[in-house]
Amino acid sequence: MDDRPIGMFDSGLGGLTVARALIDLLPGEDLVYVGDTARFPYGPRSLDEVRAFASQITREMVEEEGVKLVVVACNTATAAALEGLRYRFDVPLVGVIDPGVRALLSVTETGRVGVIGTVGTIGSGAYQRAVEARRSLTLSGRPVTLTCAACPGLVELVERGETQGDGALVLVERLLAPVREAGVDSLLLGCTHYPYLARIIGEVMGPGVVLVSSADETAFEVRGILSEAGLGRRTASAGSQRWISSGEAGAFVRLGHHLFGPELDQAEHWEPPVICRGEMP
Ligand code: DGL
């Protein structure tokens, strides 16, 4: 048994969708969440830059916060950094891409599936590789045809709190055109911000398309690792949450409260040290 907290990070507030799933599944665990809002968004940045940010935050959580496991609750950071982080840090690291692909391939009936994400995530090819790693087959053995679409602008809508309205609808319609035309029967929301836009995305895709989020499957993976490694928290009391933002804490609480709910009522500020060019913190 291990009473240390679980660490989790995202470029901003999108990872709160994963935090919600984790808290619901493992209510007794303590959680430290870092939203890197000062350097948000990660999607348009180079993969090297995202790798450096992810490494810096993971180091902070492992060495200063003493976490027992880190959830990279950001597709862009998972695509850019997960493998490298596993090599550099001696705690279990869980990303959101493999759990998302598992969930996607378990729900499709036709094998025609779609993934939407940031420019960084889709451009990295990480989803294409994760599907290939499952030999491009659904759980029932059907061949998979994957259509990916980068959706610049959606994350910014969420971080502005504009999850409804005509402006959002027009943008979503335009960005989702490739996956609609491909006739997918299941669509993975390959960015942790997108579940907040699920209503509009569902409207645009139509009732025949299943929307899949990686949040629940990621939480299941964390539970599996904790139980296999004997790292679960000892006490049965409700776990606590600490919310940390590299940006302005007040703004994080205002929007976090709106997206996550009343439990997110205070946040701390963390100032990430400046990273020199080419340095891997
Ligand atoms: N929420 C992040 C993801 O899952 C990315 C948002 C951003 O561009 O920073 O990819």
GROMACS .gro file of C-alpha atoms and ligand atoms in nm:
model
  291
    1MET     CA    1   0.000   0.000   0.000
    2ASP     CA    2   0.119   0.350  -0.080
    3ASP     CA    3  -0.031   0.678   0.044
    4ARG     CA    4   0.157   0.906  -0.197
    5PRO     CA    5  -0.063   1.106  -0.436
    6ILE     CA    6  -0.115   1.040  -0.805
    7GLY     CA    7   0.025   1.316  -1.031
    8MET     CA    8  -0.153   1.432  -1.346
    9PHE     CA    9  -0.085   1.709  -1.594
   10ASP     CA   10  -0.219   1.875  -1.905
   11SER     CA   11  -0.140   2.193  -2.092
   12GLY     CA   12  -0.445   2.346  -1.926
   13LEU     CA   13  -0.791   2.240  -1.823
   14GLY     CA   14  -0.858   1.957  -2.071
   15GLY     CA   15  -0.701   1.701  -1.840
   16LEU     CA   16  -0.982   1.771  -1.595
   17THR     CA   17  -1.191   1.526  -1.799
   18VAL     CA   18  -0.939   1.257  -1.703
   19ALA     CA   19  -0.922   1.383  -1.343
   20ARG     CA   20  -1.299   1.347  -1.317
   21ALA     CA   21  -1.288   0.987  -1.441
   22LEU     CA   22  -1.000   0.904  -1.204
   23ILE     CA   23  -1.166   1.056  -0.899
   24ASP     CA   24  -1.491   0.873  -0.976
   25LEU     CA   25  -1.312   0.539  -1.016
   26LEU     CA   26  -1.058   0.579  -0.736
   27PRO     CA   27  -1.222   0.816  -0.485
   28GLY     CA   28  -0.978   0.724  -0.208
   29GLU     CA   29  -0.666   0.839  -0.395
   30ASP     CA   30  -0.505   1.182  -0.347
   31LEU     CA   31  -0.443   1.374  -0.669
   32VAL     CA   32  -0.204   1.653  -0.764
   33TYR     CA   33  -0.305   1.814  -1.095
   34VAL     CA   34  -0.085   2.056  -1.286
   35GLY     CA   35  -0.237   2.265  -1.565
   36ASP     CA   36   0.041   2.430  -1.763
   37THR     CA   37  -0.182   2.722  -1.857
   38ALA     CA   38   0.109   2.968  -1.886
   39ARG     CA   39   0.247   2.770  -2.183
   40PHE     CA   40  -0.085   2.655  -2.325
   41PRO     CA   41  -0.161   2.554  -2.597
   42TYR     CA   42   0.077   2.265  -2.663
   43GLY     CA   43  -0.095   2.161  -2.988
   44PRO     CA   44   0.078   2.407  -3.224
   45ARG     CA   45   0.423   2.379  -3.054
   46SER     CA   46   0.713   2.165  -3.174
   47LEU     CA   47   0.727   1.814  -3.027
   48ASP     CA   48   1.070   1.896  -2.878
   49GLU     CA   49   0.930   2.189  -2.688
   50VAL     CA   50   0.636   1.985  -2.556
   51ARG     CA   51   0.884   1.712  -2.452
   52ALA     CA   52   1.083   1.964  -2.247
   53PHE     CA   53   0.768   2.097  -2.074
   54ALA     CA   54   0.644   1.745  -2.000
   55SER     CA   55   0.979   1.645  -1.856
   56GLN     CA   56   0.997   1.956  -1.637
   57ILE     CA   57   0.647   1.901  -1.495
   58THR     CA   58   0.706   1.529  -1.438
   59ARG     CA   59   1.030   1.605  -1.256
   60GLU     CA   60   0.853   1.860  -1.036
   61MET     CA   61   0.580   1.609  -0.950
   62VAL     CA   62   0.815   1.319  -0.883
   63GLU     CA   63   1.090   1.507  -0.697
   64GLU     CA   64   0.897   1.785  -0.521
   65GLU     CA   65   0.544   1.643  -0.482
   66GLY     CA   66   0.654   1.281  -0.430
   67VAL     CA   67   0.387   1.130  -0.654
   68LYS     CA   68   0.370   0.750  -0.702
   69LEU     CA   69   0.245   0.753  -1.064
   70VAL     CA   70   0.207   1.020  -1.332
   71VAL     CA   71  -0.085   1.045  -1.573
   72VAL     CA   72  -0.001   1.243  -1.886
   73ALA     CA   73  -0.357   1.369  -1.933
   74CYS     CA   74  -0.282   1.537  -2.263
   75ASN     CA   75  -0.272   1.369  -2.602
   76THR     CA   76  -0.016   1.612  -2.740
   77ALA     CA   77   0.221   1.552  -2.448
   78THR     CA   78   0.158   1.177  -2.463
   79ALA     CA   79   0.239   1.175  -2.835
   80ALA     CA   80   0.553   1.383  -2.789
   81ALA     CA   81   0.693   1.265  -2.459
   82LEU     CA   82   0.551   0.950  -2.301
   83GLU     CA   83   0.819   0.707  -2.417
   84GLY     CA   84   1.101   0.942  -2.315
   85LEU     CA   85   0.945   1.007  -1.975
   86ARG     CA   86   0.923   0.634  -1.910
   87TYR     CA   87   1.292   0.609  -1.974
   88ARG     CA   88   1.384   0.905  -1.753
   89PHE     CA   89   1.159   0.858  -1.448
   90ASP     CA   90   1.128   0.570  -1.209
   91VAL     CA   91   0.750   0.582  -1.150
   92PRO     CA   92   0.475   0.429  -1.366
   93LEU     CA   93   0.363   0.668  -1.642
   94VAL     CA   94   0.022   0.644  -1.805
   95GLY     CA   95  -0.067   0.826  -2.125
   96VAL     CA   96  -0.405   0.871  -2.292
   97ILE     CA   97  -0.338   0.742  -2.644
   98ASP     CA   98  -0.326   0.364  -2.589
   99PRO     CA   99  -0.631   0.362  -2.359
  100GLY     CA  100  -0.819   0.575  -2.615
  101VAL     CA  101  -0.736   0.342  -2.902
  102ARG     CA  102  -0.837   0.040  -2.696
  103ALA     CA  103  -1.174   0.200  -2.622
  104LEU     CA  104  -1.221   0.302  -2.986
  105LEU     CA  105  -1.149  -0.044  -3.126
  106SER     CA  106  -1.380  -0.203  -2.872
  107VAL     CA  107  -1.688  -0.004  -2.982
  108THR     CA  108  -1.662   0.009  -3.362
  109GLU     CA  109  -1.879  -0.231  -3.558
  110THR     CA  110  -1.776  -0.145  -3.914
  111GLY     CA  111  -1.404  -0.090  -3.844
  112ARG     CA  112  -1.426   0.260  -3.998
  113VAL     CA  113  -1.302   0.480  -3.716
  114GLY     CA  114  -1.191   0.840  -3.675
  115VAL     CA  115  -0.960   1.030  -3.442
  116ILE     CA  116  -0.959   1.407  -3.398
  117GLY     CA  117  -0.684   1.590  -3.210
  118THR     CA  118  -0.449   1.885  -3.211
  119VAL     CA  119  -0.212   1.955  -3.498
  120GLY     CA  120   0.076   1.822  -3.283
  121THR     CA  121  -0.099   1.497  -3.193
  122ILE     CA  122  -0.227   1.414  -3.540
  123GLY     CA  123   0.096   1.526  -3.709
  124SER     CA  124   0.306   1.307  -3.477
  125GLY     CA  125   0.148   0.990  -3.620
  126ALA     CA  126   0.105   0.853  -3.268
  127TYR     CA  127  -0.255   0.741  -3.323
  128GLN     CA  128  -0.172   0.582  -3.655
  129ARG     CA  129   0.110   0.387  -3.484
  130ALA     CA  130  -0.108   0.288  -3.187
  131VAL     CA  131  -0.371   0.145  -3.424
  132GLU     CA  132  -0.102  -0.038  -3.624
  133ALA     CA  133   0.039  -0.180  -3.301
  134ARG     CA  134  -0.294  -0.356  -3.260
  135ARG     CA  135  -0.237  -0.495  -3.609
  136SER     CA  136  -0.511  -0.261  -3.737
  137LEU     CA  137  -0.781  -0.495  -3.618
  138THR     CA  138  -1.089  -0.432  -3.405
  139LEU     CA  139  -1.136  -0.648  -3.096
  140SER     CA  140  -1.359  -0.877  -3.303
  141GLY     CA  141  -1.088  -0.915  -3.568
  142ARG     CA  142  -1.229  -0.681  -3.833
  143PRO     CA  143  -0.980  -0.467  -4.032
  144VAL     CA  144  -0.963  -0.103  -3.925
  145THR     CA  145  -0.974   0.199  -4.155
  146LEU     CA  146  -0.857   0.503  -3.961
  147THR     CA  147  -0.926   0.862  -4.064
  148CYS     CA  148  -0.752   1.134  -3.862
  149ALA     CA  149  -0.832   1.506  -3.859
  150ALA     CA  150  -0.640   1.785  -3.688
  151CYS     CA  151  -0.874   2.042  -3.535
  152PRO     CA  152  -0.689   2.368  -3.469
  153GLY     CA  153  -0.901   2.614  -3.270
  154LEU     CA  154  -1.118   2.372  -3.071
  155VAL     CA  155  -0.898   2.372  -2.762
  156GLU     CA  156  -0.902   2.751  -2.756
  157LEU     CA  157  -1.284   2.745  -2.760
  158VAL     CA  158  -1.285   2.526  -2.450
  159GLU     CA  159  -1.029   2.738  -2.264
  160ARG     CA  160  -1.244   3.044  -2.337
  161GLY     CA  161  -1.545   2.858  -2.199
  162GLU     CA  162  -1.724   2.876  -2.539
  163THR     CA  163  -1.847   2.518  -2.550
  164GLN     CA  164  -2.180   2.607  -2.713
  165GLY     CA  165  -2.314   2.853  -2.968
  166ASP     CA  166  -2.311   2.920  -3.341
  167GLY     CA  167  -1.943   3.012  -3.364
  168ALA     CA  168  -1.841   2.680  -3.213
  169LEU     CA  169  -2.085   2.488  -3.432
  170VAL     CA  170  -1.958   2.640  -3.758
  171LEU     CA  171  -1.596   2.564  -3.667
  172VAL     CA  172  -1.673   2.207  -3.559
  173GLU     CA  173  -1.868   2.143  -3.882
  174ARG     CA  174  -1.576   2.258  -4.094
  175LEU     CA  175  -1.308   2.067  -3.901
  176LEU     CA  176  -1.502   1.742  -3.881
  177ALA     CA  177  -1.577   1.727  -4.254
  178PRO     CA  178  -1.304   1.464  -4.326
  179VAL     CA  179  -1.427   1.219  -4.062
  180ARG     CA  180  -1.789   1.269  -4.165
  181GLU     CA  181  -1.703   1.206  -4.529
  182ALA     CA  182  -1.514   0.889  -4.431
  183GLY     CA  183  -1.837   0.748  -4.284
  184VAL     CA  184  -1.685   0.651  -3.950
  185ASP     CA  185  -1.910   0.475  -3.699
  186SER     CA  186  -1.696   0.573  -3.397
  187LEU     CA  187  -1.495   0.886  -3.330
  188LEU     CA  188  -1.224   0.914  -3.067
  189LEU     CA  189  -1.194   1.255  -2.905
  190GLY     CA  190  -0.815   1.248  -2.919
  191CYS     CA  191  -0.767   1.560  -2.714
  192THR     CA  192  -0.861   1.580  -2.350
  193HIS     CA  193  -1.035   1.915  -2.410
  194TYR     CA  194  -1.284   1.778  -2.662
  195PRO     CA  195  -1.525   1.599  -2.425
  196TYR     CA  196  -1.633   1.950  -2.323
  197LEU     CA  197  -1.749   1.996  -2.685
  198ALA     CA  198  -1.918   1.655  -2.703
  199ARG     CA  199  -2.264   1.799  -2.744
  200ILE     CA  200  -2.172   1.998  -3.057
  201ILE     CA  201  -1.949   1.721  -3.194
  202GLY     CA  202  -2.233   1.472  -3.145
  203GLU     CA  203  -2.475   1.704  -3.324
  204VAL     CA  204  -2.240   1.741  -3.620
  205MET     CA  205  -2.154   1.368  -3.646
  206GLY     CA  206  -2.515   1.253  -3.603
  207PRO     CA  207  -2.673   0.990  -3.379
  208GLY     CA  208  -2.521   0.691  -3.562
  209VAL     CA  209  -2.165   0.778  -3.456
  210VAL     CA  210  -2.036   0.677  -3.113
  211LEU     CA  211  -1.812   0.936  -2.948
  212VAL     CA  212  -1.530   0.782  -2.748
  213SER     CA  213  -1.323   0.960  -2.483
  214SER     CA  214  -1.004   0.814  -2.340
  215ALA     CA  215  -1.076   0.940  -1.988
  216ASP     CA  216  -1.252   0.633  -1.844
  217GLU     CA  217  -1.018   0.382  -2.007
  218THR     CA  218  -0.718   0.579  -1.876
  219ALA     CA  219  -0.862   0.567  -1.525
  220PHE     CA  220  -0.907   0.189  -1.559
  221GLU     CA  221  -0.544   0.158  -1.663
  222VAL     CA  222  -0.431   0.354  -1.356
  223ARG     CA  223  -0.642   0.132  -1.132
  224GLY     CA  224  -0.490  -0.178  -1.291
  225ILE     CA  225  -0.133  -0.056  -1.239
  226LEU     CA  226  -0.194   0.048  -0.878
  227SER     CA  227  -0.351  -0.282  -0.790
  228GLU     CA  228  -0.090  -0.493  -0.971
  229ALA     CA  229   0.198  -0.304  -0.810
  230GLY     CA  230   0.033  -0.284  -0.466
  231LEU     CA  231   0.040   0.096  -0.483
  232GLY     CA  232  -0.319   0.171  -0.376
  233ARG     CA  233  -0.383   0.411  -0.088
  234ARG     CA  234  -0.428   0.245   0.249
  235THR     CA  235  -0.711   0.444   0.407
  236ALA     CA  236  -1.074   0.426   0.300
  237SER     CA  237  -1.140   0.799   0.351
  238ALA     CA  238  -1.205   1.025   0.051
  239GLY     CA  239  -0.891   1.141  -0.126
  240SER     CA  240  -0.794   1.507  -0.160
  241GLN     CA  241  -0.713   1.709  -0.470
  242ARG     CA  242  -0.455   1.981  -0.519
  243TRP     CA  243  -0.486   2.199  -0.827
  244ILE     CA  244  -0.175   2.375  -0.953
  245SER     CA  245  -0.148   2.616  -1.244
  246SER     CA  246   0.158   2.765  -1.408
  247GLY     CA  247  -0.062   3.059  -1.509
  248GLU     CA  248  -0.282   3.284  -1.305
  249ALA     CA  249  -0.442   3.071  -1.030
  250GLY     CA  250  -0.762   3.281  -1.014
  251ALA     CA  251  -0.834   3.232  -1.385
  252PHE     CA  252  -0.767   2.858  -1.351
  253VAL     CA  253  -1.020   2.836  -1.066
  254ARG     CA  254  -1.285   3.039  -1.250
  255LEU     CA  255  -1.283   2.827  -1.563
  256GLY     CA  256  -1.199   2.503  -1.379
  257HIS     CA  257  -1.498   2.556  -1.152
  258HIS     CA  258  -1.721   2.600  -1.458
  259LEU     CA  259  -1.583   2.292  -1.640
  260PHE     CA  260  -1.509   2.055  -1.351
  261GLY     CA  261  -1.754   2.153  -1.080
  262PRO     CA  262  -1.759   2.310  -0.734
  263GLU     CA  263  -1.482   2.090  -0.588
  264LEU     CA  264  -1.232   2.294  -0.786
  265ASP     CA  265  -1.250   2.600  -0.568
  266GLN     CA  266  -0.885   2.691  -0.518
  267ALA     CA  267  -0.555   2.656  -0.701
  268GLU     CA  268  -0.188   2.723  -0.634
  269HIS     CA  269   0.051   2.894  -0.869
  270TRP     CA  270   0.373   2.722  -0.981
  271GLU     CA  271   0.632   2.916  -1.176
  272PRO     CA  272   0.818   2.677  -1.409
  273PRO     CA  273   1.186   2.772  -1.435
  274VAL     CA  274   1.283   2.905  -1.778
  275ILE     CA  275   1.416   2.627  -2.003
  276CYS     CA  276   1.727   2.714  -2.203
  277ARG     CA  277   1.722   2.631  -2.575
  278GLY     CA  278   1.797   2.264  -2.637
  279GLU     CA  279   1.796   2.178  -2.264
  280MET     CA  280   1.595   1.876  -2.142
  281PRO     CA  281   1.496   1.952  -1.780
  282DGL     N1  282  -0.550   1.883  -2.404
  282DGL     C1  283  -0.441   1.865  -2.489
  282DGL     C2  284  -0.448   1.733  -2.566
  282DGL     O1  285  -0.510   1.640  -2.520
  282DGL     C3  286  -0.395   1.970  -2.580
  282DGL     C4  287  -0.439   2.108  -2.572
  282DGL     C5  288  -0.330   2.199  -2.622
  282DGL     O2  289  -0.319   2.222  -2.744
  282DGL     O3  290  -0.257   2.245  -2.538
  282DGL     O4  291  -0.389   1.721  -2.671
   0.00000   0.00000   0.00000
